[in-house]
XYZ file of C-alpha atoms in Angstrom:
749
model
C 31.147 -32.079 4.426
C 32.577 -29.733 7.035
C 29.339 -28.012 8.015
C 31.020 -26.392 10.981
C 33.140 -24.336 8.594
C 30.094 -22.524 7.252
C 27.726 -22.414 10.233
C 27.785 -21.014 13.734
C 26.976 -23.150 16.760
C 23.238 -22.465 16.787
C 22.874 -22.874 13.035
C 24.662 -26.207 13.264
C 22.369 -27.265 16.094
C 19.332 -26.555 13.916
C 20.819 -28.388 10.938
C 21.584 -31.561 12.897
C 18.253 -31.833 14.706
C 16.323 -33.903 12.181
C 13.727 -35.892 14.150
C 10.612 -34.390 15.678
C 9.180 -30.868 15.466
C 11.693 -28.024 15.270
C 11.066 -24.276 15.596
C 13.928 -22.127 14.318
C 13.468 -18.560 15.542
C 15.613 -16.767 13.002
C 16.142 -13.086 13.686
C 16.770 -10.550 10.936
C 20.061 -11.119 9.126
C 20.807 -14.331 11.076
C 21.357 -16.590 8.052
C 18.077 -18.526 7.999
C 18.275 -19.431 4.307
C 21.770 -20.808 4.783
C 20.541 -22.848 7.768
C 17.593 -24.294 5.864
C 19.588 -25.242 2.790
C 22.366 -26.851 4.861
C 19.713 -28.788 6.791
C 18.284 -30.201 3.546
C 21.766 -31.109 2.336
C 22.555 -32.716 5.713
C 19.402 -34.853 5.547
C 20.300 -36.127 2.088
C 24.100 -36.505 2.271
C 24.655 -37.357 5.918
C 21.403 -39.034 6.977
C 20.716 -40.795 3.688
C 17.185 -39.399 3.322
C 15.629 -39.829 -0.117
C 15.099 -36.340 -1.629
C 11.684 -37.643 -2.689
C 10.707 -37.584 1.010
C 11.433 -33.882 1.582
C 8.978 -31.005 1.118
C 10.158 -27.410 1.578
C 7.646 -24.586 1.078
C 7.955 -20.821 1.126
C 5.944 -17.814 -0.057
C 7.614 -16.422 -3.146
C 9.040 -17.920 -6.296
C 12.160 -15.843 -5.734
C 12.753 -17.335 -2.283
C 12.037 -20.846 -3.562
C 14.408 -20.364 -6.495
C 17.206 -19.059 -4.268
C 16.780 -21.969 -1.852
C 16.741 -24.523 -4.686
C 19.884 -23.028 -6.221
C 21.761 -23.164 -2.919
C 20.728 -26.769 -2.258
C 21.827 -27.843 -5.724
C 25.198 -26.184 -5.135
C 25.642 -28.011 -1.817
C 24.622 -31.347 -3.341
C 26.579 -30.952 -6.544
C 23.578 -30.984 -8.878
C 19.780 -30.876 -9.188
C 17.578 -33.253 -7.258
C 13.963 -34.399 -7.036
C 12.887 -32.834 -3.759
C 10.014 -30.345 -3.692
C 11.204 -26.785 -2.989
C 8.352 -24.512 -4.009
C 5.670 -22.078 -2.925
C 2.516 -23.157 -1.109
C 0.456 -22.564 -4.243
C 2.847 -24.508 -6.486
C 2.832 -27.499 -4.111
C -0.965 -27.538 -3.913
C -1.239 -27.171 -7.692
C 0.989 -30.204 -8.214
C -1.038 -32.279 -5.756
C -4.367 -31.259 -7.282
C -3.244 -32.031 -10.828
C -2.016 -35.434 -9.741
C -5.279 -36.189 -7.922
C -7.544 -34.371 -10.364
C -10.040 -37.186 -10.682
C -10.823 -37.036 -6.970
C -11.042 -33.276 -6.719
C -13.876 -32.906 -9.218
C -11.667 -31.246 -11.849
C -9.916 -32.612 -14.894
C -6.133 -32.704 -14.852
C -5.870 -29.730 -17.209
C -7.912 -27.330 -15.057
C -7.105 -23.651 -15.510
C -5.770 -21.355 -12.789
C -7.361 -17.906 -12.863
C -5.104 -15.023 -11.939
C -6.410 -11.672 -10.576
C -7.095 -10.355 -14.089
C -9.240 -13.407 -14.856
C -11.028 -13.005 -11.513
C -11.845 -9.412 -12.346
C -13.328 -10.390 -15.695
C -15.523 -13.104 -14.135
C -16.785 -10.848 -11.338
C -17.510 -7.962 -13.734
C -19.505 -10.293 -15.986
C -21.531 -11.473 -12.979
C -22.190 -7.874 -11.937
C -23.489 -7.205 -15.436
C -25.478 -10.463 -15.537
C -27.304 -9.682 -12.277
C -27.715 -5.928 -13.020
C -25.858 -5.054 -9.839
C -24.967 -1.403 -9.264
C -21.163 -1.559 -9.329
C -20.709 1.641 -7.363
C -22.428 -0.103 -4.438
C -20.633 -3.433 -4.990
C -17.241 -2.704 -6.577
C -15.537 -5.740 -8.057
C -12.469 -5.277 -5.831
C -14.622 -5.456 -2.717
C -16.403 -8.568 -3.949
C -13.113 -10.316 -4.767
C -11.765 -9.388 -1.318
C -14.822 -10.800 0.482
C -14.708 -14.032 -1.542
C -10.985 -14.440 -0.827
C -11.510 -13.986 2.924
C -14.344 -16.528 2.852
C -12.150 -19.097 1.152
C -9.302 -18.461 3.583
C -11.742 -19.183 6.424
C -13.053 -22.225 4.465
C -16.540 -20.729 4.205
C -18.752 -21.663 1.269
C -21.354 -19.238 -0.134
C -23.963 -20.935 2.068
C -21.676 -20.578 5.113
C -21.281 -16.890 4.379
C -25.045 -16.504 4.169
C -25.571 -18.237 7.523
C -22.801 -16.395 9.365
C -23.889 -12.878 8.463
C -27.234 -11.317 9.149
C -29.478 -11.577 6.124
C -29.899 -8.232 4.431
C -29.628 -6.791 0.943
C -25.828 -6.619 1.040
C -25.424 -10.162 2.362
C -27.823 -11.591 -0.198
C -26.144 -9.757 -3.066
C -22.658 -10.910 -2.067
C -23.965 -14.441 -1.532
C -25.436 -14.498 -5.067
C -22.198 -13.191 -6.581
C -20.048 -15.650 -4.605
C -22.323 -18.586 -5.507
C -22.386 -17.622 -9.181
C -18.612 -17.063 -9.155
C -18.068 -20.617 -7.926
C -20.464 -21.956 -10.575
C -18.596 -20.139 -13.351
C -15.219 -21.427 -12.160
C -16.487 -24.998 -11.929
C -18.156 -24.766 -15.343
C -14.890 -23.530 -16.855
C -12.835 -26.172 -15.039
C -10.903 -23.432 -13.280
C -9.572 -22.505 -9.832
C -8.352 -19.227 -8.444
C -5.280 -18.945 -6.196
C -7.342 -19.321 -3.025
C -8.904 -22.492 -4.443
C -5.496 -24.133 -4.760
C -5.057 -24.096 -0.978
C -8.716 -24.658 -0.146
C -9.187 -27.593 -2.515
C -5.954 -29.279 -1.405
C -7.132 -29.171 2.222
C -10.595 -30.329 1.184
C -9.066 -33.189 -0.825
C -7.075 -34.369 2.181
C -10.041 -34.002 4.525
C -12.414 -35.973 2.293
C -9.971 -38.643 1.030
C -8.069 -40.399 3.786
C -6.151 -42.576 1.289
C -4.823 -39.540 -0.570
C -3.816 -37.839 2.672
C -2.090 -41.026 3.857
C -0.199 -41.243 0.553
C 1.337 -37.766 0.949
C 1.926 -38.195 4.676
C 3.950 -41.309 4.022
C 5.849 -39.687 1.207
C 6.839 -36.435 2.972
C 8.748 -37.684 6.009
C 10.348 -34.265 6.380
C 8.395 -31.018 5.951
C 10.043 -27.592 6.137
C 8.330 -24.193 6.057
C 10.052 -20.849 5.505
C 8.650 -17.527 6.827
C 6.271 -19.440 9.083
C 5.096 -16.240 10.779
C 3.370 -15.300 7.505
C 1.176 -18.415 7.272
C -2.597 -18.107 7.510
C -5.015 -20.578 9.054
C -5.583 -22.664 5.942
C -1.816 -22.955 5.284
C -1.372 -23.980 8.904
C -4.008 -26.685 8.525
C -2.386 -27.994 5.320
C 1.032 -28.291 6.964
C -0.391 -29.884 10.110
C -2.213 -32.519 8.044
C 0.920 -33.432 6.083
C 3.257 -33.598 9.095
C 0.874 -35.482 11.388
C 2.351 -38.968 10.832
C 6.134 -38.465 11.052
C 6.060 -35.221 13.058
C 9.316 -34.134 11.418
C 8.146 -30.586 10.865
C 10.733 -27.821 10.783
C 9.503 -24.230 10.580
C 11.662 -21.150 10.285
C 10.396 -17.709 11.114
C 10.538 -14.622 13.251
C 7.474 -13.470 15.148
C 9.090 -10.021 15.340
C 8.744 -9.766 11.551
C 5.072 -10.726 11.256
C 3.821 -7.681 9.321
C 1.158 -9.141 7.040
C -1.763 -9.744 9.396
C -3.805 -7.357 7.231
C -3.682 -9.913 4.429
C -4.370 -12.986 6.549
C -1.096 -13.894 8.310
C -1.841 -15.336 11.765
C 0.924 -14.664 14.292
C -0.569 -17.252 16.652
C 0.706 -19.983 14.286
C 4.299 -19.319 15.329
C 3.549 -18.205 18.901
C 1.595 -21.412 19.630
C 3.837 -23.787 17.687
C 5.183 -25.528 20.789
C 1.639 -26.050 22.083
C 0.370 -27.344 18.721
C 3.331 -29.694 18.274
C 4.337 -31.196 21.635
C 7.997 -32.064 22.058
C 9.169 -29.154 19.903
C 12.832 -28.240 20.034
C 13.420 -24.488 19.808
C 16.635 -23.079 18.338
C 17.191 -19.329 18.353
C 19.388 -17.786 15.673
C 20.326 -14.523 17.345
C 23.713 -13.764 15.792
C 23.221 -11.095 13.166
C 25.522 -10.825 10.144
C 24.041 -7.643 8.688
C 23.921 -4.678 11.052
C 26.181 -2.845 13.459
C 25.808 -3.265 17.209
C 24.072 0.062 17.773
C 21.441 -0.631 15.109
C 20.622 -4.001 16.692
C 20.448 -2.543 20.199
C 18.159 0.233 18.987
C 15.899 -2.245 17.181
C 15.672 -4.361 20.330
C 14.822 -1.351 22.497
C 11.720 -0.928 20.319
C 10.583 -4.514 19.716
C 10.974 -5.597 23.348
C 7.860 -3.525 24.118
C 5.682 -6.058 22.270
C 3.945 -8.518 24.582
C 3.098 -11.109 21.915
C 6.610 -12.314 21.050
C 9.142 -15.005 21.806
C 12.029 -13.709 23.938
C 15.189 -13.238 21.860
C 17.809 -10.564 21.287
C 20.028 -10.146 18.252
C 23.759 -9.598 18.697
C 26.740 -9.233 16.405
C 30.505 -9.536 16.375
C 30.641 -6.422 14.201
C 31.650 -3.042 15.627
C 29.180 -0.817 17.450
C 29.118 1.631 14.541
C 27.478 5.051 14.329
C 24.700 6.119 16.648
C 21.142 6.314 15.341
C 20.542 9.747 13.827
C 17.332 11.621 14.520
C 16.339 14.754 12.658
C 13.103 16.559 13.448
C 12.668 19.116 10.695
C 10.390 22.121 10.540
C 8.100 20.539 7.957
C 7.920 17.723 5.425
C 9.843 19.700 2.785
C 12.708 20.379 5.168
C 12.643 16.706 6.109
C 13.013 15.628 2.463
C 15.765 18.158 1.745
C 17.679 17.058 4.822
C 17.622 13.439 3.582
C 18.658 14.552 0.088
C 21.568 16.570 1.488
C 22.726 13.693 3.672
C 22.711 11.303 0.730
C 24.677 13.806 -1.341
C 27.184 14.170 1.489
C 27.577 10.447 2.219
C 27.665 9.245 -1.372
C 31.363 9.816 -1.866
C 34.122 7.711 -3.447
C 33.481 4.009 -3.176
C 29.768 4.586 -2.620
C 26.848 4.415 -4.999
C 23.315 5.766 -4.736
C 21.976 2.207 -4.626
C 23.502 1.915 -1.127
C 20.760 4.237 0.151
C 17.101 3.529 0.844
C 14.214 5.667 2.068
C 11.626 3.451 3.758
C 8.274 5.073 4.511
C 5.002 3.880 6.051
C 2.718 4.934 3.208
C 3.209 5.662 -0.494
C 1.848 9.181 0.020
C 5.177 10.133 1.565
C 7.186 9.523 -1.593
C 6.091 12.790 -3.183
C 8.281 15.210 -1.210
C 11.319 12.943 -1.573
C 10.837 12.602 -5.319
C 10.744 16.387 -5.589
C 13.790 16.886 -3.330
C 15.854 14.259 -5.149
C 14.907 15.693 -8.542
C 15.945 19.151 -7.376
C 19.394 17.888 -6.357
C 19.811 15.604 -9.390
C 19.866 12.490 -7.210
C 18.749 9.439 -9.221
C 16.009 7.414 -7.546
C 13.580 4.668 -8.255
C 10.278 3.846 -6.593
C 9.862 0.163 -5.659
C 6.560 -1.457 -4.852
C 4.580 1.534 -5.991
C 4.177 4.066 -8.741
C 5.803 7.461 -8.891
C 3.503 9.873 -7.140
C 2.551 11.900 -10.219
C 2.144 8.727 -12.278
C -0.432 7.140 -9.989
C -3.756 6.529 -11.703
C -5.884 8.655 -9.386
C -3.490 11.629 -9.685
C -3.412 11.320 -13.478
C -7.206 11.131 -13.542
C -7.669 14.311 -11.497
C -4.989 16.077 -13.519
C -7.008 15.187 -16.628
C -10.099 16.781 -15.061
C -8.100 19.927 -14.265
C -6.636 20.064 -17.791
C -10.165 19.781 -19.138
C -11.240 22.743 -16.998
C -8.309 24.673 -18.405
C -9.051 23.585 -21.997
C -12.478 21.950 -22.629
C -11.387 21.050 -26.166
C -8.699 18.680 -24.825
C -10.139 15.409 -26.150
C -7.165 13.388 -24.849
C -7.919 14.390 -21.258
C -11.627 13.805 -21.764
C -11.054 10.325 -23.160
C -9.118 9.433 -20.020
C -11.862 10.364 -17.589
C -15.093 9.979 -19.579
C -15.683 6.717 -17.715
C -13.709 7.518 -14.531
C -15.554 6.919 -12.286
C -17.678 4.331 -14.093
C -20.626 5.918 -15.866
C -21.682 3.049 -18.074
C -20.026 4.457 -21.200
C -19.453 1.477 -23.472
C -17.280 1.377 -26.558
C -20.279 1.646 -28.893
C -21.533 4.767 -27.142
C -18.084 6.288 -27.193
C -17.652 5.541 -30.887
C -20.992 7.231 -31.668
C -20.079 10.338 -29.690
C -16.659 10.563 -31.364
C -18.213 10.121 -34.815
C -20.760 12.851 -34.091
C -18.011 15.198 -32.905
C -16.112 14.515 -36.104
C -19.129 15.196 -38.331
C -19.925 18.409 -36.499
C -16.314 19.501 -36.355
C -16.610 19.962 -32.597
C -14.700 18.738 -29.621
C -16.037 15.708 -27.790
C -16.736 17.922 -24.765
C -19.007 20.148 -26.870
C -21.027 17.134 -27.962
C -21.523 16.178 -24.318
C -23.090 19.602 -23.812
C -25.896 18.827 -26.302
C -28.918 18.027 -24.099
C -30.769 16.164 -26.869
C -27.839 13.812 -27.350
C -27.491 13.234 -23.601
C -31.232 12.585 -23.287
C -30.969 9.968 -26.043
C -28.464 7.946 -24.023
C -29.839 5.299 -21.707
C -30.681 6.406 -18.173
C -27.647 6.565 -15.895
C -25.052 7.074 -18.639
C -26.711 10.207 -19.998
C -27.387 11.654 -16.535
C -23.847 11.119 -15.263
C -22.171 12.351 -18.435
C -24.300 15.507 -18.299
C -23.451 15.988 -14.609
C -19.742 15.620 -15.312
C -19.962 18.000 -18.276
C -21.809 20.661 -16.282
C -19.353 20.475 -13.370
C -16.317 20.847 -15.635
C -17.940 23.655 -17.657
C -18.868 25.585 -14.525
C -15.329 25.504 -13.235
C -13.974 26.318 -16.669
C -16.087 29.513 -16.723
C -14.918 30.530 -13.252
C -11.330 29.234 -13.361
C -9.720 32.676 -13.387
C -11.646 33.781 -10.319
C -11.338 30.670 -8.182
C -8.502 29.277 -6.116
C -6.923 26.152 -7.627
C -7.649 24.263 -4.399
C -11.358 25.145 -4.654
C -11.478 23.930 -8.253
C -9.828 20.702 -7.193
C -12.235 20.120 -4.285
C -15.199 20.835 -6.535
C -14.006 18.393 -9.189
C -13.419 15.651 -6.627
C -17.067 15.872 -5.605
C -18.692 17.044 -8.830
C -17.115 14.271 -10.907
C -18.245 11.620 -8.432
C -14.642 10.414 -8.204
C -14.131 10.510 -4.451
C -17.603 9.119 -3.734
C -16.868 6.128 -5.975
C -13.687 5.391 -4.014
C -15.451 5.798 -0.655
C -18.084 3.212 -1.596
C -15.445 0.593 -2.363
C -14.492 0.286 1.321
C -11.229 -1.457 0.412
C -7.604 -0.946 1.438
C -6.577 -0.024 -2.119
C -9.345 2.583 -2.319
C -8.263 4.065 1.030
C -4.752 4.442 -0.357
C -6.090 6.276 -3.411
C -8.128 8.632 -1.243
C -4.989 9.376 0.772
C -3.109 10.201 -2.437
C -5.907 12.482 -3.641
C -5.982 14.339 -0.335
C -2.193 14.606 -0.332
C -2.383 16.237 -3.764
C -4.075 19.167 -2.035
C -0.785 19.758 -0.238
C 0.902 20.127 -3.638
C -1.748 22.666 -4.664
C -1.489 24.624 -1.404
C 2.294 24.755 -1.713
C 1.978 26.167 -5.219
C -0.617 28.746 -4.144
C 1.625 29.953 -1.300
C 4.788 30.068 -3.435
C 3.093 31.885 -6.318
C 1.620 34.613 -4.126
C 4.904 36.488 -3.933
C 5.322 36.707 -7.705
C 1.978 36.665 -9.439
C -1.510 35.382 -8.753
C -1.435 31.570 -8.774
C -3.194 30.306 -11.875
C -4.467 26.918 -12.967
C -2.328 27.230 -16.107
C 0.813 27.863 -14.093
C 0.099 24.944 -11.795
C -0.478 22.493 -14.649
C 2.749 23.600 -16.317
C 4.747 23.072 -13.131
C 3.393 19.549 -12.620
C 4.019 18.655 -16.248
C 7.686 19.520 -15.801
C 7.940 17.580 -12.543
C 6.247 14.517 -13.945
C 8.510 14.159 -16.945
C 11.910 14.269 -15.276
C 14.068 11.526 -13.922
C 12.508 8.582 -15.671
C 15.276 6.114 -14.812
C 15.692 2.535 -15.879
C 15.297 0.156 -12.879
C 18.824 -1.149 -13.389
C 20.302 2.314 -12.925
C 22.314 3.229 -9.885
C 19.690 5.026 -7.813
C 18.381 5.653 -4.308
C 15.558 3.257 -3.512
C 12.189 4.611 -2.361
C 9.805 2.007 -0.996
C 7.305 1.191 1.727
C 8.435 -0.641 4.833
C 6.330 -3.644 3.795
C 8.125 -3.862 0.458
C 11.539 -3.714 2.158
C 11.206 -6.987 4.048
C 14.001 -9.381 3.127
C 16.225 -6.614 1.704
C 19.217 -4.771 3.136
C 20.986 -1.457 2.504
C 24.101 0.239 3.839
C 22.172 3.416 4.685
C 18.503 3.525 5.658
C 16.321 6.610 6.230
C 12.932 6.171 7.915
C 10.888 9.379 7.524
C 7.538 10.378 8.990
C 8.253 9.210 12.536
C 5.149 10.806 14.010
C 2.092 9.470 15.788
C -0.741 9.309 13.296
C 1.616 8.554 10.433
C 3.839 5.883 11.937
C 2.210 4.351 13.856
C -0.868 5.066 11.743
C -3.813 6.906 13.258
C -6.079 3.855 12.959
C -3.599 1.832 15.032
C -3.008 4.098 18.027
C -5.882 2.846 20.148
C -5.662 -0.821 19.171
C -3.024 -2.827 21.110
C -2.786 -5.639 18.529
C -2.519 -3.139 15.673
C 0.165 -1.225 17.564
C 2.184 -4.406 18.003
C 2.107 -5.025 14.257
C 3.161 -1.409 13.622
C 6.036 -1.908 16.059
C 7.074 -5.067 14.206
C 7.028 -3.047 10.989
C 9.296 -0.469 12.612
C 11.619 -3.271 13.682
C 11.730 -4.650 10.138
C 12.665 -1.216 8.801
C 15.415 -0.685 11.359
C 16.995 -4.078 10.719
C 17.295 -3.381 6.973
C 20.209 -1.026 7.786
C 23.752 -2.351 7.720
C 25.864 0.700 8.636
C 23.732 3.741 9.314
C 20.119 4.332 10.366
C 18.439 7.731 10.365
C 14.946 8.611 11.613
C 13.312 11.811 10.447
C 10.092 13.624 11.168
C 8.395 16.979 10.745
C 7.355 19.270 13.594
C 4.591 20.597 11.346
C 3.264 18.419 8.525
C 0.849 19.191 5.723
C -0.968 16.099 4.531
C -4.144 15.775 2.501
C -4.268 19.567 2.212
C -4.290 20.123 5.985
C -1.445 21.178 8.223
C -0.950 20.492 11.914
C 1.724 20.254 14.551
C 2.793 16.674 15.082
C 3.703 14.485 17.978
C 6.872 12.444 17.713
C 6.314 8.742 17.086
C 5.843 6.671 20.208
C 8.490 4.345 18.743
C 11.077 7.112 19.046
C 10.286 7.445 22.723
C 11.026 3.731 23.127
C 14.574 4.121 21.799
C 17.427 3.952 24.260
C 18.632 7.613 24.295
C 22.241 6.436 24.681
C 22.024 5.008 21.160
C 20.773 8.150 19.420
C 22.258 11.386 18.196
C 20.853 14.540 16.657
C 17.936 15.232 18.972
C 17.509 18.704 17.560
C 15.329 20.679 15.211
C 16.676 21.383 11.762
C 15.259 24.519 10.227
C 15.152 25.184 6.510
C 16.432 28.580 5.418
C 13.713 30.880 4.162
C 15.444 31.294 0.808
C 15.433 27.554 0.033
C 12.988 26.851 -2.767
C 12.099 23.881 -4.903
C 14.846 23.301 -7.430
C 17.530 25.234 -5.522
C 20.541 23.261 -4.394
C 21.479 23.882 -0.796
C 24.516 23.085 1.281
C 24.472 21.170 4.538
C 24.585 24.414 6.422
C 21.154 25.133 5.023
C 20.038 23.316 8.167
C 21.131 24.649 11.529
C 21.286 22.633 14.703
C 19.574 24.324 17.618
C 19.388 23.616 21.318
C 18.255 20.122 22.331
C 14.524 19.634 22.317
C 12.546 19.795 25.543
C 11.058 16.576 26.924
C 8.324 15.197 24.754
C 5.479 16.041 27.112
C 6.539 19.683 27.153
C 7.026 20.166 23.440
C 3.853 18.547 22.133
C 1.494 21.300 21.040
C -0.723 19.836 18.344
C -3.177 17.063 17.639
C -0.867 15.419 15.149
C -1.712 13.443 12.015
C -4.314 11.225 13.646
C -7.447 12.945 12.338
C -6.067 14.818 9.363
C -7.348 12.445 6.668
C -10.843 12.230 8.107
C -11.071 16.015 8.459
C -9.706 16.593 4.945
C -12.266 14.327 3.271
C -15.067 15.773 5.385
C -14.109 19.325 4.426
C -14.209 18.479 0.705
C -17.788 17.233 1.073
C -18.846 20.117 3.320
C -17.473 22.681 0.879
C -19.590 21.219 -1.916
C -22.737 21.325 0.252
C -22.427 24.989 1.256
C -24.445 26.465 -1.603
C -26.364 29.722 -1.621
C -29.347 30.239 -3.892
C -29.856 33.501 -5.756
C -32.954 35.109 -7.237
C -33.556 38.214 -9.282
C -33.267 41.309 -7.112
C -30.571 39.942 -4.789
C -27.697 42.292 -4.048
C -24.416 40.396 -4.190
C -20.679 40.826 -3.727
C -18.075 39.108 -5.912
C -14.445 38.734 -4.811
C -13.201 40.141 -8.141
C -16.069 42.124 -9.734
C -17.294 43.918 -6.619
C -20.970 44.575 -5.819
C -23.865 44.036 -8.177
C -27.506 43.091 -8.683
C -28.893 39.727 -9.826
C -31.189 40.352 -12.808
C -32.010 36.722 -13.733
C -31.522 33.168 -12.517
C -31.868 30.203 -14.882
C -30.895 26.852 -13.425
C -27.277 27.026 -12.324
C -26.513 30.208 -14.309
C -27.237 33.672 -12.948
C -26.853 37.049 -14.644
C -25.460 39.885 -12.534
C -25.030 43.566 -13.384
C -22.000 44.788 -11.447
C -21.529 48.424 -10.505
C -18.114 48.625 -12.166
C -17.568 45.423 -14.150
C -20.802 45.438 -16.142
C -22.982 42.393 -16.910
C -21.603 38.917 -16.156
C -23.034 35.399 -16.424
C -21.851 33.245 -13.520
C -22.098 29.648 -12.351
C -24.177 30.062 -9.189
C -22.858 26.935 -7.453
C -19.201 27.838 -7.518
C -18.773 31.557 -8.231
C -17.125 33.413 -5.276
C -20.394 35.222 -4.672
C -22.166 36.253 -1.443
C -25.504 37.883 -0.733
C -25.432 41.359 0.756
C -27.897 41.559 3.615
C -29.617 44.901 3.913
C-alpha cells in the first residue's frame, strides 16, 4: 500500500515506528485519526501483526466507531482487533474474568439513572435530609473516590471525622453493598474493578499483557489517573505503547483529566520516541498564528507550533460592542451578511464559555429569522430552572393555574409523595376549588406530616402574598422574593455541585431579562407581570427547529472540541467571563482556560471573530468590563476591527437592522487607559447576595404606625395580624397588605 500517497512526512514517521513507546503530539486539525488508522493497518498488512494482538482505546463510541470504520476500509473488511472505549474494553475483560472479580458473568451495569435511584433509596432508608446531602453531590463524591481508588473506609480515614464525613461514608458503604447484592457495577466500577483484577491476579494480568503486544490510546491528554494505571499495566511487558494527544487541548481537568499523564509520558516510559504533527489541514495561516500567540503563554505544555500550506486568509475580527445586546445583534448581522450564495447557516458557529450566554443570541437570531440550534445544552427558556421559576410567576399572576402549581409543588423537594398529591387533588375536585386554594386550608396543611405541611404552607403564603401585591411591585422584586420564599435558590446552594452552580447562574441571568423588560416598558406603559409573561411565552415558542435543519450552531467551547466550522464567533471575551472569575487568580486554572480558548480558535476554518461588551448585564447586575486577557495576548498584526460598535438607539428587539446600524469609531485607547470597571468577576456573587439581603430587610408594623405606600400614599396602620396588616390611607381608603413585601415604609415623626 502506498502510504506515502496519503500521509505527510511526520504522519508516515509515526505510522512506521512500531516498536517501543511512541508519543504522537497531534495538534488541532493535523490528521491524528488518519495517522492512527494507517498505523493499525501498517501493523497488520506490512508487519504481519495478528489483529488479535492490538488494542486501541478512545473516549467516545463515536470516535471508536469512526476509527473502526476507517481501519476496515484500509484492510478491505472487518477484523478482530479491539477498537473501543475504555469502559467497553474493561467491561469485556470483566465479563470474561467474572469468576475472579467476585461477580457473575451477567452482572448489570448501572447508568446514571440507575445510580440516582439507588442513592435516593439509601437517602430514604437512612432518613437523611436530602437538602443537606443532595443525591447529585453524593454521586459526585463517590465517583471521585473511585477514580482515586478509595474505598468507603479509605474515605473515612482520609477526611476528618465529622457529621458530613460519617454520613457520606454510610451512604458510600451502603451504595457498594447494594451494587454487590444486585450483581451490578457503575461506570466507575468498570475501570476500578479491571485495575483491581489485574493488581490482585498476576496470571490474569500476564494473560492480557501477552495478548496485547500493541496498545494505542487516543486523546491521551484526557486520561485520568486510573486510566493511566490501566494502560501502564497492560503495556508493561512489550512496551509498544502508542499514545496520541495534544496537551494544548486538555480541557477536562474539572472532570478528572490529568494533564501530567501526557506531559510526563517520556519520563514514565523511558526510550519514548516523540513525533509532532504540526501541519494543520483545517485553518488558514492567520487563525493558526493567532491561536499560537495565545497558547504559547502556557508554561505547562510541549513546545510545538501549527502551520499550514493554506493561504493566510482574513485577519481575526474583534468587535467590542456597547453591551451584550449589541454584541448579539452584531453577530446576527454578520451571519446574515456572510451567508450568501454557496453558503449555509450550518457553516456558522457561536462558541461561548457558559450556557448563560446563549440567551441574547437566541433572541437576536429569532428577531432576524436566522435558524439556529443549541448543542450540548437546552434552549435558555426551556431550561428546567427557568421553567420552574416561570411557573411560580404564572402562579402569582393566576393562583388558580393548577398546571403551573403541579410543576413546582415539589420543586424544591418538599416531601410531597404521589399519595399526598392524589389526596389534595381529590379534595380540590370535591370542593370545586383550585389546588392552590386547598393548600391555603390550615387544617389540611396541619394534617400533613411535619416538613411537607410546613413547606407547602410556606410556599403557598409566599405566592399568595406576591399575588396580592403584584400590581404594586416591580417584576424584579417579585422574582427575587420567589427565589428566596420558595426555597428554590437555597436548595441549589446546598448542593455545592457544578450543575447547581450553572443553574444558579441561569436564574441570576434571568434577572437581566426582567430588567430589560422593565426598562423597555417604561416608555410605553407601566411594566406588568402579565405583559412580561406574555412576552416570554411568545419568545419561548418560536423557532423550534429540527436538529437536521440548516441552522447556526450555538454551543459551549467544551462541546465544540473535535468539530470544525467555516466561520466561528467567540463572544464574551472579557475577564470574569472568559477567563472565568474563579480562574483569574489561579495559574493552573488560567492555563486550562487558555487551552479552552485555543480549542475554540482552532475550530475555525476560514474566519474567526471575537466579540465582547464594554458594559454587560449578567445575573441582573450591570458593570463595565475589562477585555479578556487572552485578547491582549493576540499578535496585533493578526487582528482587525479594534473599535467600539454602538447600537443605534432605535434598535429594539424584533427589529431588523442593517449593517450600518453599527458604526465604527476611533480606535480604542490602550487597555490600561480604557478600563474603568470591575468587570464580571464578582457579579454573580453580588447578585446572589443581594437576593438574600433583599429578603432579610423586613420592617415590622404595629397598630398606630404612620406609613407611606409607593402607590396609595400616606396612611395609618389600624391592625396587624401575622403577615397581614390593615391600613387606612388618606386618599385610597382601607387596604389589607402583605407586610413582608408591600412597598411600605414607616414615617418617623
